[in-house]
């Protein structure tokens, strides 16, 4: 269930991308510009996750070239028995594309 402009990556690739972006801080902009960027990133990442009942978790994390969004929801496939899923998603600021990869978060 992938749309044009959206793709899933391997866990190692997603982790490497996230780590690469940690070194570069985001530059400041107006509050309205940040809100618009984050709204676009949230919508693209929800779509890229492919989860049903998808919603963003926490706040976006801004990097120089991308925005990191966590998305939670339920797997749509029948064999997954409505199990919960969590995705890390990188939204490219320049191209407006999103890449999502399932992650496992530790339970508190």
C-alpha positions as MATLAB code, in Angstrom:
seq = 'XXXXXXXXXXXXXXXXXXXXXXXXXXXXXXXXXXXXXXXXXXXXXXXXXXXXXXXXXXXXXXXXXXXXXXXXXXXXXXXXXXXXXXXXXXXXXXXXXXXXXXXXXXXX';
ca = [
       0.000    0.000    0.000;
       2.473    2.610   -1.174;
       1.653    5.792   -3.050;
       3.787    7.598   -5.571;
       6.309    9.752   -3.738;
       6.162    7.589   -0.619;
       8.334    4.627    0.135;
       9.392    2.463    3.015;
      13.032    1.909    3.822;
      14.938   -0.727    5.743;
      15.355   -0.221    9.477;
      19.112    0.258    9.078;
      18.607    2.859    6.353;
      16.025    4.767    8.393;
      18.296    4.724   11.453;
      21.272    5.905    9.397;
      19.220    8.750    7.913;
      17.972    9.812   11.326;
      21.491    9.783   12.783;
      22.886   11.708    9.835;
      20.364   14.482   10.381;
      21.075   14.745   14.121;
      24.287   16.636   13.419;
      22.577   19.469   11.534;
      20.298   21.824   13.510;
      17.262   23.392   11.885;
      17.267   27.104   11.097;
      14.658   29.379   12.652;
      11.597   30.581   10.733;
       8.238   32.181   11.528;
       5.758   30.294   13.732;
       3.276   30.145   10.837;
       5.885   28.650    8.515;
       6.763   25.967   11.101;
       3.084   25.163   11.629;
       2.524   24.786    7.874;
       5.616   22.594    7.466;
       4.623   20.381   10.394;
       1.057   20.006    9.098;
       2.380   18.871    5.694;
       4.856   16.496    7.352;
       2.180   14.985    9.603;
      -0.216   14.378    6.700;
       2.490   12.863    4.481;
       3.797   10.624    7.265;
       0.356    9.360    8.234;
      -0.207    8.418    4.603;
       3.254    6.851    4.217;
       2.751    4.642    7.287;
      -0.172    2.791    5.703;
      -1.698    2.272    9.157;
      -5.396    2.597    9.846;
      -6.517    4.962   12.612;
      -3.070    6.565   12.169;
      -2.130    9.577   14.266;
       1.084   11.385   15.044;
       2.790   10.732   18.368;
       4.596   13.508   20.200;
       6.046   16.573   18.573;
       7.888   16.794   15.232;
      11.685   16.889   15.389;
      13.214   19.359   12.936;
      16.494   18.778   11.145;
      18.122   20.870    8.444;
      16.716   18.884    5.507;
      13.914   16.869    7.077;
      11.337   16.482    9.822;
      11.072   13.340   11.955;
       7.517   12.292   12.842;
       6.389    9.265   14.868;
       3.116    7.712   13.714;
       0.996    5.169   15.592;
      -2.006    3.212   14.456;
      -3.233   -0.287   13.668;
      -2.134   -2.667   10.941;
      -4.803   -2.878    8.205;
      -4.017   -6.470    7.159;
      -6.452   -9.089    8.460;
      -3.668  -11.465    9.520;
      -2.252   -8.765   11.817;
      -5.422   -8.965   13.948;
      -5.707   -5.185   14.360;
      -2.306   -5.074   16.132;
      -0.806   -1.706   17.008;
       2.104   -0.427   14.953;
       4.505    2.484   15.270;
       6.460    4.079   12.431;
       9.314    6.575   12.329;
       8.926    8.830    9.322;
      11.297   11.280    7.684;
       9.656   14.059    5.692;
      11.999   15.753    3.206;
      11.537   19.512    3.390;
      12.779   20.154   -0.154;
      10.906   17.430   -2.013;
       7.874   16.995    0.217;
       8.289   13.206    0.248;
       7.969   10.921    3.252;
       9.731    7.666    4.103;
       8.283    5.518    6.877;
       9.727    2.477    8.643;
       8.225    0.433   11.450;
      10.009    0.779   14.775;
       9.662   -0.982   18.099;
       9.551    1.320   21.078;
      10.480    0.084   24.562;
       7.567   -0.223   26.952;
       7.960    1.801   30.174;
];
